[in-house]
PDB file of C-alpha atoms in Angstrom:
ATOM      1  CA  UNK P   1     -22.881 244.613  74.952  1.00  0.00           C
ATOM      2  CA  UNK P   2     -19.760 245.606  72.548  1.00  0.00           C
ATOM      3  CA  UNK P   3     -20.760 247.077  69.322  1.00  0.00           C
ATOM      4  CA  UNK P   4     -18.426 246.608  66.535  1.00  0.00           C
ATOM      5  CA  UNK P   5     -18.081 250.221  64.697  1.00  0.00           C
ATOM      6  CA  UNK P   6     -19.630 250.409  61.318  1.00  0.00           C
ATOM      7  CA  UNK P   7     -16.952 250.584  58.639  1.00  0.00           C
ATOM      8  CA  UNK P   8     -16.185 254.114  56.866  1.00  0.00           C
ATOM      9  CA  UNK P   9     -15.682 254.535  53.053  1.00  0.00           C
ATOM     10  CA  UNK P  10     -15.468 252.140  50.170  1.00  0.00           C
ATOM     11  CA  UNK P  11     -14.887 248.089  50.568  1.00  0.00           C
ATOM     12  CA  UNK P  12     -11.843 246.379  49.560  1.00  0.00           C
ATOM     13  CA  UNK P  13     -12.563 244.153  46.404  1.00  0.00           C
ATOM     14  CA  UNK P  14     -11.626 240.389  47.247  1.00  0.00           C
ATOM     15  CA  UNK P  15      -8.391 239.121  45.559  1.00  0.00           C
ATOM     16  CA  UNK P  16     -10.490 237.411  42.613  1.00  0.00           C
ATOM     17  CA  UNK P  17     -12.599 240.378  42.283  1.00  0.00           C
ATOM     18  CA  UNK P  18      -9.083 242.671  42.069  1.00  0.00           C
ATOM     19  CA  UNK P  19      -7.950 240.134  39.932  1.00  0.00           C
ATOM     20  CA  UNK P  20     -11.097 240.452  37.447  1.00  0.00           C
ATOM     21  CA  UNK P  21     -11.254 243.682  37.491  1.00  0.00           C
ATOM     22  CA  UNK P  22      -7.163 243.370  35.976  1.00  0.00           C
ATOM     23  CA  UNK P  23      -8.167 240.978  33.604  1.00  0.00           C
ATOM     24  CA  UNK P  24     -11.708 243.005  32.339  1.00  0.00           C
ATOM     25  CA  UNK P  25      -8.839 246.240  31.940  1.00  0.00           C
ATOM     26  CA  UNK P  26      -6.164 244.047  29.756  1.00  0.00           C
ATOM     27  CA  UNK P  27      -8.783 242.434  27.897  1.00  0.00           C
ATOM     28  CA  UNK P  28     -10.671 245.739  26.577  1.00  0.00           C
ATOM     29  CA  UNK P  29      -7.890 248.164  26.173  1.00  0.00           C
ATOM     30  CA  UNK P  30      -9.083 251.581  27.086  1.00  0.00           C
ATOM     31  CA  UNK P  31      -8.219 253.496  24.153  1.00  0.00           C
ATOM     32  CA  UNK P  32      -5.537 251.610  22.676  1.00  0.00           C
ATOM     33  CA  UNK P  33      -3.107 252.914  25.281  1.00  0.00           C
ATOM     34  CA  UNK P  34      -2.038 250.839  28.234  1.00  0.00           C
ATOM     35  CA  UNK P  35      -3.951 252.726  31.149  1.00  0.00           C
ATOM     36  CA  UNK P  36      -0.915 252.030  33.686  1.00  0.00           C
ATOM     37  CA  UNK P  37      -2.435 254.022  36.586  1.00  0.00           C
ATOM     38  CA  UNK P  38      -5.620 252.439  36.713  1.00  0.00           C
ATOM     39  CA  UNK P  39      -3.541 248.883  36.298  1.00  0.00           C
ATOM     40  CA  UNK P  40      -1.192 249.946  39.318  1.00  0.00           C
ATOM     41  CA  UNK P  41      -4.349 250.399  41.452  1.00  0.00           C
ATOM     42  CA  UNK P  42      -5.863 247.079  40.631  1.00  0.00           C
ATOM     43  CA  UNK P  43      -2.562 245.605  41.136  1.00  0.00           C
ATOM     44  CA  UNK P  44      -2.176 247.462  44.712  1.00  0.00           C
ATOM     45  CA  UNK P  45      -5.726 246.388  45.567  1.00  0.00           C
ATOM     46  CA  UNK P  46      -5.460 242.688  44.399  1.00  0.00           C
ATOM     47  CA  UNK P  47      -2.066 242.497  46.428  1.00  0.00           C
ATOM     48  CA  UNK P  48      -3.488 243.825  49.969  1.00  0.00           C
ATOM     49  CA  UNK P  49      -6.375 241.318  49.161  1.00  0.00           C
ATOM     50  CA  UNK P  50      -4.151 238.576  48.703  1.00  0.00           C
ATOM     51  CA  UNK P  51      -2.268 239.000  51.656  1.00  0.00           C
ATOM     52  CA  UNK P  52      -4.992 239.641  53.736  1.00  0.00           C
ATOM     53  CA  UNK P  53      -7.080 236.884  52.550  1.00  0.00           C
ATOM     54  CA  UNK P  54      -3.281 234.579  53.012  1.00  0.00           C
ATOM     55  CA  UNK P  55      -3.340 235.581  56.522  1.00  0.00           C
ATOM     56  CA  UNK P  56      -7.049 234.703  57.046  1.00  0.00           C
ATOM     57  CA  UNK P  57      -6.541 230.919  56.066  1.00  0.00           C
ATOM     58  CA  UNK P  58      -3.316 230.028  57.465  1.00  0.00           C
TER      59      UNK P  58
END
């Protein structure tokens, strides 16, 4: 019997969670300052979930 192998390291977020996450870090403004690394991650994160989650449906 083939075992799949268990998966190392953190999950991906889902595209809605990615794109929750964006809209929890617009919404409160860390600091007054727009936190533009942490917003290029989401971004990154919501965009490989997006595509992945494209190529899953079509």
């Amino acid at each position: 019997m083939h075992e799949s192998p268990t998966p190392t390291g953190p999950a991906r977020p889902s595209a809605s969670e990615a794109n929750e996450a964006i809209r929890h870090l617009v919404d409160t403004g860390v600091g007054g300052e727009w936190p533009s690394e942490a917003y290029e991650f989401l971004l990154a994160e919501w965009a490989v979930a997006s595509r992945a989650e494209v190529s899953v449906t079509q």
